[in-house]
Amino acid sequence: MSFEKNLLERIASYIPGYAGYKEKEVRREADALLRRHIASILSSAAAQLVLSPTDARAVAANPDARFLWDSVKAALDKVTQKIDKAPHGYSGFFDLVKVDEAALEQVYRHDLALVEAAKKAADAVALLKALRPGTAEWADALRQILAALQSLDVAVDERNKILKGIAEVPPPVWEKPAGGEKKKGLLDRLFKRG
């Protein structure tokens, strides 16, 4: 319980007003608050991705540098839109009366990782301003930002799967796996079955 509270406090340190998912009434609001905060971090980072006219000409003259620059801007926009435009409360997770503590901890861990990954990507974008566009260091920094954004994109998809998986309808009891014993999944832990 204290570990879960620690996770919740760490997330709340990034997002004022974040209350977590324990109470059914505030789950959708907490989810929207989290996603808005992450989208805000990424939008601020996107606003920093500007080149002076001289730097823009230098980047445009180098096809590899231009491709990297455009890839970072596109990846940043894609992740921001994916987080910001996700349907509110699309998952049955938001309708459950009671959610298992272990399942909540898994969601909190993932949410904290998302916030920290977004902040890390934004910090890397901020450091990019100190580098001269078109140089090898600048290209390496762009590659690192692109890798961070791609892993953030995957993490957003994983979060969606986690939330959907918590509320999935279990297969009928008569459909047992071929191996005999049934693995205990999130739904089983959630409803404390078997």
PDB file of C-alpha atoms in Angstrom:
ATOM      1  CA  MET A   1       0.000   0.000   0.000  1.00  0.00           C
ATOM      2  CA  SER A   2       2.776   2.460   0.894  1.00  0.00           C
ATOM      3  CA  PHE A   3       4.603   1.654  -2.351  1.00  0.00           C
ATOM      4  CA  GLU A   4       1.429   2.422  -4.319  1.00  0.00           C
ATOM      5  CA  LYS A   5       1.038   5.670  -2.387  1.00  0.00           C
ATOM      6  CA  ASN A   6       4.661   6.541  -3.159  1.00  0.00           C
ATOM      7  CA  LEU A   7       3.986   6.007  -6.885  1.00  0.00           C
ATOM      8  CA  LEU A   8       0.867   8.138  -6.666  1.00  0.00           C
ATOM      9  CA  GLU A   9       2.779  10.903  -4.862  1.00  0.00           C
ATOM     10  CA  ARG A  10       5.542  10.823  -7.481  1.00  0.00           C
ATOM     11  CA  ILE A  11       3.011  11.184 -10.299  1.00  0.00           C
ATOM     12  CA  ALA A  12       1.232  13.975  -8.383  1.00  0.00           C
ATOM     13  CA  SER A  13       4.574  15.787  -7.997  1.00  0.00           C
ATOM     14  CA  TYR A  14       4.591  16.155 -11.788  1.00  0.00           C
ATOM     15  CA  ILE A  15       0.848  16.747 -12.204  1.00  0.00           C
ATOM     16  CA  PRO A  16      -0.913  18.986  -9.679  1.00  0.00           C
ATOM     17  CA  GLY A  17      -4.415  17.742  -8.896  1.00  0.00           C
ATOM     18  CA  TYR A  18      -3.748  14.144  -9.943  1.00  0.00           C
ATOM     19  CA  ALA A  19      -5.691  11.824  -7.614  1.00  0.00           C
ATOM     20  CA  GLY A  20      -5.140   8.415  -9.188  1.00  0.00           C
ATOM     21  CA  TYR A  21      -7.586   5.721 -10.229  1.00  0.00           C
ATOM     22  CA  LYS A  22      -8.685   4.224  -6.930  1.00  0.00           C
ATOM     23  CA  GLU A  23     -12.016   6.087  -6.826  1.00  0.00           C
ATOM     24  CA  LYS A  24     -14.307   5.197  -9.733  1.00  0.00           C
ATOM     25  CA  GLU A  25     -15.698   8.736  -9.923  1.00  0.00           C
ATOM     26  CA  VAL A  26     -12.328  10.368 -10.656  1.00  0.00           C
ATOM     27  CA  ARG A  27     -10.717   7.783 -12.961  1.00  0.00           C
ATOM     28  CA  ARG A  28     -11.684   9.463 -16.226  1.00  0.00           C
ATOM     29  CA  GLU A  29     -10.661  12.851 -14.859  1.00  0.00           C
ATOM     30  CA  ALA A  30      -7.295  11.501 -13.634  1.00  0.00           C
ATOM     31  CA  ASP A  31      -6.679   9.850 -17.005  1.00  0.00           C
ATOM     32  CA  ALA A  32      -7.503  13.059 -18.880  1.00  0.00           C
ATOM     33  CA  LEU A  33      -5.303  15.094 -16.521  1.00  0.00           C
ATOM     34  CA  LEU A  34      -2.373  12.728 -17.065  1.00  0.00           C
ATOM     35  CA  ARG A  35      -2.750  12.740 -20.842  1.00  0.00           C
ATOM     36  CA  ARG A  36      -3.147  16.537 -20.991  1.00  0.00           C
ATOM     37  CA  HIS A  37       0.000  16.965 -18.902  1.00  0.00           C
ATOM     38  CA  ILE A  38       2.074  14.663 -21.115  1.00  0.00           C
ATOM     39  CA  ALA A  39       0.699  16.321 -24.265  1.00  0.00           C
ATOM     40  CA  SER A  40       1.575  19.726 -22.788  1.00  0.00           C
ATOM     41  CA  ILE A  41       5.169  18.640 -22.129  1.00  0.00           C
ATOM     42  CA  LEU A  42       5.492  17.371 -25.694  1.00  0.00           C
ATOM     43  CA  SER A  43       3.802  20.444 -27.215  1.00  0.00           C
ATOM     44  CA  SER A  44       6.252  22.681 -25.374  1.00  0.00           C
ATOM     45  CA  ALA A  45       9.103  20.595 -26.754  1.00  0.00           C
ATOM     46  CA  ALA A  46       7.677  20.885 -30.273  1.00  0.00           C
ATOM     47  CA  ALA A  47       7.557  24.670 -29.906  1.00  0.00           C
ATOM     48  CA  GLN A  48      11.316  24.623 -29.262  1.00  0.00           C
ATOM     49  CA  LEU A  49      12.017  22.767 -32.507  1.00  0.00           C
ATOM     50  CA  VAL A  50      12.571  25.813 -34.682  1.00  0.00           C
ATOM     51  CA  LEU A  51      15.491  26.758 -36.881  1.00  0.00           C
ATOM     52  CA  SER A  52      16.722  30.181 -37.852  1.00  0.00           C
ATOM     53  CA  PRO A  53      16.592  30.866 -41.599  1.00  0.00           C
ATOM     54  CA  THR A  54      20.364  30.317 -41.886  1.00  0.00           C
ATOM     55  CA  ASP A  55      20.208  27.029 -39.971  1.00  0.00           C
ATOM     56  CA  ALA A  56      17.166  25.936 -41.984  1.00  0.00           C
ATOM     57  CA  ARG A  57      19.113  26.436 -45.226  1.00  0.00           C
ATOM     58  CA  ALA A  58      22.052  24.439 -43.834  1.00  0.00           C
ATOM     59  CA  VAL A  59      19.764  21.581 -42.814  1.00  0.00           C
ATOM     60  CA  ALA A  60      17.897  21.676 -46.140  1.00  0.00           C
ATOM     61  CA  ALA A  61      21.208  21.382 -48.011  1.00  0.00           C
ATOM     62  CA  ASN A  62      22.006  18.099 -46.234  1.00  0.00           C
ATOM     63  CA  PRO A  63      19.440  15.374 -47.100  1.00  0.00           C
ATOM     64  CA  ASP A  64      20.366  13.189 -44.104  1.00  0.00           C
ATOM     65  CA  ALA A  65      20.069  16.075 -41.653  1.00  0.00           C
ATOM     66  CA  ARG A  66      16.765  17.153 -43.179  1.00  0.00           C
ATOM     67  CA  PHE A  67      15.390  13.613 -42.975  1.00  0.00           C
ATOM     68  CA  LEU A  68      16.382  13.362 -39.295  1.00  0.00           C
ATOM     69  CA  TRP A  69      14.913  16.789 -38.519  1.00  0.00           C
ATOM     70  CA  ASP A  70      11.636  15.966 -40.260  1.00  0.00           C
ATOM     71  CA  SER A  71      11.503  12.525 -38.604  1.00  0.00           C
ATOM     72  CA  VAL A  72      11.866  14.021 -35.120  1.00  0.00           C
ATOM     73  CA  LYS A  73       9.188  16.638 -35.782  1.00  0.00           C
ATOM     74  CA  ALA A  74       6.819  14.000 -37.210  1.00  0.00           C
ATOM     75  CA  ALA A  75       7.428  11.559 -34.334  1.00  0.00           C
ATOM     76  CA  LEU A  76       6.873  14.307 -31.774  1.00  0.00           C
ATOM     77  CA  ASP A  77       3.630  15.328 -33.448  1.00  0.00           C
ATOM     78  CA  LYS A  78       2.459  11.708 -33.724  1.00  0.00           C
ATOM     79  CA  VAL A  79       3.038  10.907 -30.050  1.00  0.00           C
ATOM     80  CA  THR A  80       1.517  14.195 -28.911  1.00  0.00           C
ATOM     81  CA  GLN A  81      -1.605  13.600 -30.992  1.00  0.00           C
ATOM     82  CA  LYS A  82      -1.887   9.970 -29.891  1.00  0.00           C
ATOM     83  CA  ILE A  83      -1.849  10.998 -26.238  1.00  0.00           C
ATOM     84  CA  ASP A  84      -3.927  14.147 -26.579  1.00  0.00           C
ATOM     85  CA  LYS A  85      -6.627  12.788 -28.888  1.00  0.00           C
ATOM     86  CA  ALA A  86      -7.162   9.401 -27.251  1.00  0.00           C
ATOM     87  CA  PRO A  87     -10.833   8.806 -26.459  1.00  0.00           C
ATOM     88  CA  HIS A  88     -11.698   9.741 -22.885  1.00  0.00           C
ATOM     89  CA  GLY A  89     -12.568   6.716 -20.798  1.00  0.00           C
ATOM     90  CA  TYR A  90     -12.632   4.287 -23.714  1.00  0.00           C
ATOM     91  CA  SER A  91     -11.736   1.327 -21.552  1.00  0.00           C
ATOM     92  CA  GLY A  92     -13.933  -0.703 -19.246  1.00  0.00           C
ATOM     93  CA  PHE A  93     -11.268   0.034 -16.634  1.00  0.00           C
ATOM     94  CA  PHE A  94     -13.046   3.308 -15.941  1.00  0.00           C
ATOM     95  CA  ASP A  95     -16.349   1.551 -15.193  1.00  0.00           C
ATOM     96  CA  LEU A  96     -15.072  -1.041 -12.719  1.00  0.00           C
ATOM     97  CA  VAL A  97     -16.352  -0.518  -9.193  1.00  0.00           C
ATOM     98  CA  LYS A  98     -13.224  -1.870  -7.526  1.00  0.00           C
ATOM     99  CA  VAL A  99      -9.787  -2.353  -9.036  1.00  0.00           C
ATOM    100  CA  ASP A 100      -7.214  -4.746  -7.588  1.00  0.00           C
ATOM    101  CA  GLU A 101      -4.243  -3.097  -5.849  1.00  0.00           C
ATOM    102  CA  ALA A 102      -1.683  -4.971  -7.980  1.00  0.00           C
ATOM    103  CA  ALA A 103      -3.421  -3.880 -11.174  1.00  0.00           C
ATOM    104  CA  LEU A 104      -3.515  -0.277  -9.929  1.00  0.00           C
ATOM    105  CA  GLU A 105       0.175  -0.424  -9.100  1.00  0.00           C
ATOM    106  CA  GLN A 106       0.926  -1.618 -12.631  1.00  0.00           C
ATOM    107  CA  VAL A 107      -1.044   1.295 -14.118  1.00  0.00           C
ATOM    108  CA  TYR A 108       0.617   3.811 -11.770  1.00  0.00           C
ATOM    109  CA  ARG A 109       4.085   2.491 -12.645  1.00  0.00           C
ATOM    110  CA  HIS A 110       3.339   2.821 -16.324  1.00  0.00           C
ATOM    111  CA  ASP A 111       1.866   6.310 -15.935  1.00  0.00           C
ATOM    112  CA  LEU A 112       4.915   7.477 -13.998  1.00  0.00           C
ATOM    113  CA  ALA A 113       7.207   6.016 -16.659  1.00  0.00           C
ATOM    114  CA  LEU A 114       5.226   7.850 -19.363  1.00  0.00           C
ATOM    115  CA  VAL A 115       5.512  11.201 -17.590  1.00  0.00           C
ATOM    116  CA  GLU A 116       9.231  10.720 -16.979  1.00  0.00           C
ATOM    117  CA  ALA A 117       9.852   9.579 -20.570  1.00  0.00           C
ATOM    118  CA  ALA A 118       8.012  12.626 -21.940  1.00  0.00           C
ATOM    119  CA  LYS A 119      10.037  14.906 -19.665  1.00  0.00           C
ATOM    120  CA  LYS A 120      13.276  13.209 -20.734  1.00  0.00           C
ATOM    121  CA  ALA A 121      12.414  13.690 -24.423  1.00  0.00           C
ATOM    122  CA  ALA A 122      11.517  17.351 -23.792  1.00  0.00           C
ATOM    123  CA  ASP A 123      14.796  17.905 -21.934  1.00  0.00           C
ATOM    124  CA  ALA A 124      16.707  16.381 -24.857  1.00  0.00           C
ATOM    125  CA  VAL A 125      14.930  18.770 -27.234  1.00  0.00           C
ATOM    126  CA  ALA A 126      15.905  21.698 -24.986  1.00  0.00           C
ATOM    127  CA  LEU A 127      19.567  20.605 -25.090  1.00  0.00           C
ATOM    128  CA  LEU A 128      19.412  20.525 -28.884  1.00  0.00           C
ATOM    129  CA  LYS A 129      19.327  24.348 -28.963  1.00  0.00           C
ATOM    130  CA  ALA A 130      22.933  24.467 -27.714  1.00  0.00           C
ATOM    131  CA  LEU A 131      24.166  22.463 -30.717  1.00  0.00           C
ATOM    132  CA  ARG A 132      24.869  23.797 -34.181  1.00  0.00           C
ATOM    133  CA  PRO A 133      22.418  22.370 -36.737  1.00  0.00           C
ATOM    134  CA  GLY A 134      23.982  20.112 -39.329  1.00  0.00           C
ATOM    135  CA  THR A 135      26.903  18.972 -37.153  1.00  0.00           C
ATOM    136  CA  ALA A 136      27.528  15.364 -36.156  1.00  0.00           C
ATOM    137  CA  GLU A 137      26.664  16.134 -32.507  1.00  0.00           C
ATOM    138  CA  TRP A 138      23.379  17.694 -33.602  1.00  0.00           C
ATOM    139  CA  ALA A 139      22.537  14.625 -35.715  1.00  0.00           C
ATOM    140  CA  ASP A 140      23.389  12.303 -32.804  1.00  0.00           C
ATOM    141  CA  ALA A 141      21.152  14.343 -30.500  1.00  0.00           C
ATOM    142  CA  LEU A 142      18.325  14.105 -33.040  1.00  0.00           C
ATOM    143  CA  ARG A 143      18.764  10.321 -33.214  1.00  0.00           C
ATOM    144  CA  GLN A 144      18.543  10.102 -29.423  1.00  0.00           C
ATOM    145  CA  ILE A 145      15.404  12.246 -29.381  1.00  0.00           C
ATOM    146  CA  LEU A 146      13.874  10.118 -32.125  1.00  0.00           C
ATOM    147  CA  ALA A 147      14.636   6.918 -30.190  1.00  0.00           C
ATOM    148  CA  ALA A 148      13.108   8.418 -27.024  1.00  0.00           C
ATOM    149  CA  LEU A 149       9.966   9.436 -28.926  1.00  0.00           C
ATOM    150  CA  GLN A 150       9.624   6.013 -30.540  1.00  0.00           C
ATOM    151  CA  SER A 151       9.889   4.283 -27.165  1.00  0.00           C
ATOM    152  CA  LEU A 152       7.337   6.746 -25.755  1.00  0.00           C
ATOM    153  CA  ASP A 153       5.018   5.884 -28.649  1.00  0.00           C
ATOM    154  CA  VAL A 154       5.341   2.177 -27.809  1.00  0.00           C
ATOM    155  CA  ALA A 155       4.761   2.930 -24.119  1.00  0.00           C
ATOM    156  CA  VAL A 156       1.509   4.764 -24.951  1.00  0.00           C
ATOM    157  CA  ASP A 157       0.312   1.706 -26.880  1.00  0.00           C
ATOM    158  CA  GLU A 158       1.299  -0.549 -23.965  1.00  0.00           C
ATOM    159  CA  ARG A 159      -0.637   1.663 -21.547  1.00  0.00           C
ATOM    160  CA  ASN A 160      -3.732   1.358 -23.719  1.00  0.00           C
ATOM    161  CA  LYS A 161      -3.317  -2.433 -23.743  1.00  0.00           C
ATOM    162  CA  ILE A 162      -2.898  -2.497 -19.962  1.00  0.00           C
ATOM    163  CA  LEU A 163      -6.077  -0.493 -19.419  1.00  0.00           C
ATOM    164  CA  LYS A 164      -8.018  -2.634 -21.879  1.00  0.00           C
ATOM    165  CA  GLY A 165      -6.584  -5.824 -20.354  1.00  0.00           C
ATOM    166  CA  ILE A 166      -7.713  -4.918 -16.853  1.00  0.00           C
ATOM    167  CA  ALA A 167     -11.340  -4.883 -17.921  1.00  0.00           C
ATOM    168  CA  GLU A 168     -11.362  -7.642 -20.551  1.00  0.00           C
ATOM    169  CA  VAL A 169     -14.083 -10.209 -20.297  1.00  0.00           C
ATOM    170  CA  PRO A 170     -12.536 -13.548 -19.327  1.00  0.00           C
ATOM    171  CA  PRO A 171     -13.034 -16.622 -21.524  1.00  0.00           C
ATOM    172  CA  PRO A 172     -15.739 -19.014 -20.365  1.00  0.00           C
ATOM    173  CA  VAL A 173     -14.698 -21.428 -17.629  1.00  0.00           C
ATOM    174  CA  TRP A 174     -15.087 -24.425 -19.945  1.00  0.00           C
ATOM    175  CA  GLU A 175     -12.383 -23.067 -22.308  1.00  0.00           C
ATOM    176  CA  LYS A 176      -9.215 -24.203 -20.511  1.00  0.00           C
ATOM    177  CA  PRO A 177      -5.765 -23.745 -22.083  1.00  0.00           C
ATOM    178  CA  ALA A 178      -4.154 -26.872 -23.517  1.00  0.00           C
ATOM    179  CA  GLY A 179      -1.470 -26.905 -20.790  1.00  0.00           C
ATOM    180  CA  GLY A 180      -3.978 -27.706 -18.040  1.00  0.00           C
ATOM    181  CA  GLU A 181      -3.407 -25.026 -15.395  1.00  0.00           C
ATOM    182  CA  LYS A 182      -4.728 -21.601 -16.215  1.00  0.00           C
ATOM    183  CA  LYS A 183      -2.332 -18.673 -15.759  1.00  0.00           C
ATOM    184  CA  LYS A 184      -3.545 -16.055 -13.327  1.00  0.00           C
ATOM    185  CA  GLY A 185      -3.986 -12.833 -15.320  1.00  0.00           C
ATOM    186  CA  LEU A 186      -4.859  -9.289 -14.392  1.00  0.00           C
ATOM    187  CA  LEU A 187      -8.594  -9.944 -14.480  1.00  0.00           C
ATOM    188  CA  ASP A 188      -8.213 -12.953 -12.198  1.00  0.00           C
ATOM    189  CA  ARG A 189      -6.197 -10.868  -9.747  1.00  0.00           C
ATOM    190  CA  LEU A 190      -8.650  -8.024 -10.107  1.00  0.00           C
ATOM    191  CA  PHE A 191     -11.623 -10.128  -9.049  1.00  0.00           C
ATOM    192  CA  LYS A 192      -9.470 -12.386  -6.846  1.00  0.00           C
ATOM    193  CA  ARG A 193     -10.438 -15.531  -8.730  1.00  0.00           C
ATOM    194  CA  GLY A 194      -8.795 -18.929  -8.852  1.00  0.00           C
TER     195      GLY A 194
END
